[in-house]
mmCIF file of C-alpha atoms in Angstrom:
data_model
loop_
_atom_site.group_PDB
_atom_site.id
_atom_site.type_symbol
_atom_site.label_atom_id
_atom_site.label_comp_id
_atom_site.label_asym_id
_atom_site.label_seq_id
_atom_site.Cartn_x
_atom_site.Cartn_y
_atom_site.Cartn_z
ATOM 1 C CA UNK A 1 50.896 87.878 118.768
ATOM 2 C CA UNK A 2 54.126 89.161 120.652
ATOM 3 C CA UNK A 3 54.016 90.759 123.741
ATOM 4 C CA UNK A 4 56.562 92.929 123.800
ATOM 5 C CA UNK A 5 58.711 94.063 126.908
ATOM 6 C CA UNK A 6 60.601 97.209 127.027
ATOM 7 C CA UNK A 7 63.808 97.157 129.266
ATOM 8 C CA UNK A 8 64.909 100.690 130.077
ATOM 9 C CA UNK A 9 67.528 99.908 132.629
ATOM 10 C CA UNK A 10 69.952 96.778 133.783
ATOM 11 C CA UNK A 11 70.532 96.772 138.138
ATOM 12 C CA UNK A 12 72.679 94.992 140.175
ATOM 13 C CA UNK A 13 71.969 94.593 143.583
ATOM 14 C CA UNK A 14 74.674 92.219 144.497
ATOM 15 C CA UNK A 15 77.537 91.311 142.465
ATOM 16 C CA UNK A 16 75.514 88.296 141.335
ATOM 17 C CA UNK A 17 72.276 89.748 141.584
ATOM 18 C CA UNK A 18 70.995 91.576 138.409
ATOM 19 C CA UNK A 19 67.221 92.851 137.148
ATOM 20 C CA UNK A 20 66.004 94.483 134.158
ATOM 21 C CA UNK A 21 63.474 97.455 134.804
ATOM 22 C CA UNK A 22 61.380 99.778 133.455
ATOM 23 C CA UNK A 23 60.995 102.834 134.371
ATOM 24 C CA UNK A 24 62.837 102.686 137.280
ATOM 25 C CA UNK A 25 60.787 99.678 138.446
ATOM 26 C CA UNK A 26 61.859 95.355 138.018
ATOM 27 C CA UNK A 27 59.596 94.066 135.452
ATOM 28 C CA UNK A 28 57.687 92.005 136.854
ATOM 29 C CA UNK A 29 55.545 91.102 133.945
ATOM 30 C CA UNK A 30 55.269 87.423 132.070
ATOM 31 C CA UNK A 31 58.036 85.760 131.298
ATOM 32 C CA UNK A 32 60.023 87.008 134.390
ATOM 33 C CA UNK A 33 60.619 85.691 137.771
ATOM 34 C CA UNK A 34 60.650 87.801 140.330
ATOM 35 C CA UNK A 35 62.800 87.201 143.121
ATOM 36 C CA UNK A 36 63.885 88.733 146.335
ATOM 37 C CA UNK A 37 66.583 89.365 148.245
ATOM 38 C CA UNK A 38 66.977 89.136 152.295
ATOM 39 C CA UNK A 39 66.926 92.987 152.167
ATOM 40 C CA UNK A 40 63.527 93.366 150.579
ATOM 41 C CA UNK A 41 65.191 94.094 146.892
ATOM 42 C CA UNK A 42 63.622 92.461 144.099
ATOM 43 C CA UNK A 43 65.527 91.140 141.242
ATOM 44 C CA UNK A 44 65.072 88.471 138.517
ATOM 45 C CA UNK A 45 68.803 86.399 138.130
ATOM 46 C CA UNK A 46 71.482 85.478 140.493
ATOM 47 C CA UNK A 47 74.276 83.203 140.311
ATOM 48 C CA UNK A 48 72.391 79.858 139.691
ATOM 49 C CA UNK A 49 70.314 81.518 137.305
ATOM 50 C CA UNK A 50 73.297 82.887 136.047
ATOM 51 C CA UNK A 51 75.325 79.772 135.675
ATOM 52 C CA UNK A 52 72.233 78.304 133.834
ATOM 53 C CA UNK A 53 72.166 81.155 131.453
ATOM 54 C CA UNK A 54 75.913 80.419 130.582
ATOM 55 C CA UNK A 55 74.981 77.004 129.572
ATOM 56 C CA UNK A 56 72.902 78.730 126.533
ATOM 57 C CA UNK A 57 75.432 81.750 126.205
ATOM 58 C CA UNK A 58 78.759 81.770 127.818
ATOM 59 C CA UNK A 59 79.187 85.709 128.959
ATOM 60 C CA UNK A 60 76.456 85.232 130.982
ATOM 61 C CA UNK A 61 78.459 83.658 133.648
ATOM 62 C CA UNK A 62 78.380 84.140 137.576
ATOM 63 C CA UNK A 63 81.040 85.941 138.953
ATOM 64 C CA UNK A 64 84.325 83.800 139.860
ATOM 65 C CA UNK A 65 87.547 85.128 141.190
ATOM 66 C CA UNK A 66 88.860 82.781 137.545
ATOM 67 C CA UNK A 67 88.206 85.987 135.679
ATOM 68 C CA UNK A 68 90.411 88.672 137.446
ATOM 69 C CA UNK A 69 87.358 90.774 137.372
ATOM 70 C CA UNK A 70 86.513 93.137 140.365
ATOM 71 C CA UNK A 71 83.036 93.074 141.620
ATOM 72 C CA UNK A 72 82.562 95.954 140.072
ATOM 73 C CA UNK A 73 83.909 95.440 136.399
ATOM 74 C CA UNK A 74 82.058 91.945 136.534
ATOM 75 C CA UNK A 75 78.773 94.111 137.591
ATOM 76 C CA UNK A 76 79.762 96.759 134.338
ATOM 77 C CA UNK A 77 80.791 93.846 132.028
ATOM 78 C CA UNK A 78 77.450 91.946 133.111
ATOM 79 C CA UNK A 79 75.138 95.087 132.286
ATOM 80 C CA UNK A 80 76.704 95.469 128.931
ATOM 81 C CA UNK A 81 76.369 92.171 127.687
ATOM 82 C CA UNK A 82 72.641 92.300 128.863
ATOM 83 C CA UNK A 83 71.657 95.520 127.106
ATOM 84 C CA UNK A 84 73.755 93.822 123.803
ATOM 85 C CA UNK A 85 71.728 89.891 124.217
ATOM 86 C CA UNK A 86 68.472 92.197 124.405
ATOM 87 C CA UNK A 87 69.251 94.623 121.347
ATOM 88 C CA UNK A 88 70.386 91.606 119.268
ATOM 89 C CA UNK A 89 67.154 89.925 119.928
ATOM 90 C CA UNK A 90 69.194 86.908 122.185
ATOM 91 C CA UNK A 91 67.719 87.337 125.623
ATOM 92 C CA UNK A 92 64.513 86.026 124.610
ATOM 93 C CA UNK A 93 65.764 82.905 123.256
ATOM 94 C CA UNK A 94 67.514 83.134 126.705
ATOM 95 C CA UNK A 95 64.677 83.794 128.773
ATOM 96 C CA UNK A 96 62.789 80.979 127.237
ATOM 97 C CA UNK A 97 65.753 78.536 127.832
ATOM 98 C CA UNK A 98 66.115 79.419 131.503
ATOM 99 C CA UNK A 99 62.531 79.256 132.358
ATOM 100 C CA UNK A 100 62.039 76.281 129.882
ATOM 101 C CA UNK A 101 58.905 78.189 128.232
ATOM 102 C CA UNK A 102 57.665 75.816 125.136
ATOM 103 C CA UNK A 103 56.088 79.243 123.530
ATOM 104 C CA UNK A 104 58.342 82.075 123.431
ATOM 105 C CA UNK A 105 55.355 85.147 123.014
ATOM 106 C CA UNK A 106 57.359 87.748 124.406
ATOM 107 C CA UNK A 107 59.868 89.690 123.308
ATOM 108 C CA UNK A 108 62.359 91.876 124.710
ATOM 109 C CA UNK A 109 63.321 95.436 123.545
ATOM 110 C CA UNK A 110 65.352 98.007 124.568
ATOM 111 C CA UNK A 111 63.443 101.193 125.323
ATOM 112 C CA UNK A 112 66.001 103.054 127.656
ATOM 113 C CA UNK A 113 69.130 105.477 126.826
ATOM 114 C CA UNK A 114 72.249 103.865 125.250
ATOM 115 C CA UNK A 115 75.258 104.481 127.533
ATOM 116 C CA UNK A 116 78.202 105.095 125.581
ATOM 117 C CA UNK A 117 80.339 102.525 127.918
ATOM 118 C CA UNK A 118 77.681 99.750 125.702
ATOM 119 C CA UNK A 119 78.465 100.991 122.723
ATOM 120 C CA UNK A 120 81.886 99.029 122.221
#
């Protein structure tokens, strides 16, 4: 049986630093790695886990001055294709490819408003 995971929220703290949370806290429940930053901020992906995840799906790409992005349209850009990988179902086939987890018995949903800025 499936365990599933409700994500509620996408955060950046760090233009290439992003966690999923619920509730207002970072999940830190099977399959996710928690990491943290020098400040004491926990957070599950940055850029090499980024550049990994691009190698399964290409808009999940670190941030590179290639793109013409500011830091903060790559950090908007970023949350939106996060919230659409986890309502399409994606991010779990994700998750297991980035963690390299044989058994994928988790699943992701999203449990957390819909900003209208994700809706296009």
């Amino acid at each position: 049986m499936k365990k599933t995971i409700f994500v509620s929220d996408i955060s950046s703290i760090k233009y290439n630093h992003f966690s999923f949370k619920n509730k207002k806290d970072v999940i830190k429940e099977y399959p996710f790695v928690v990491k943290t930053a020098p400040d004491g901020s926990s957070y599950h992906f940055d850029q090499e886990d980024l550049a990994a995840m691009s190698n399964y799906e290409k808009d999940l790409a670190p941030h590179d001055e290639k793109d013409r992005l500011t830091k903060t349209e790559y950090i908007g850009k970023m949350k939106k294709e996060f919230y659409h990988q986890i309502r399409s179902g994606n991010m779990d086939e994700i998750l297991a490819f980035l963690y390299k987890l044989e058994n994928k018995d988790f699943e992701l949903k999203w449990g957390g408003m819909i900003e209208p800025k994700f809706k296009t």
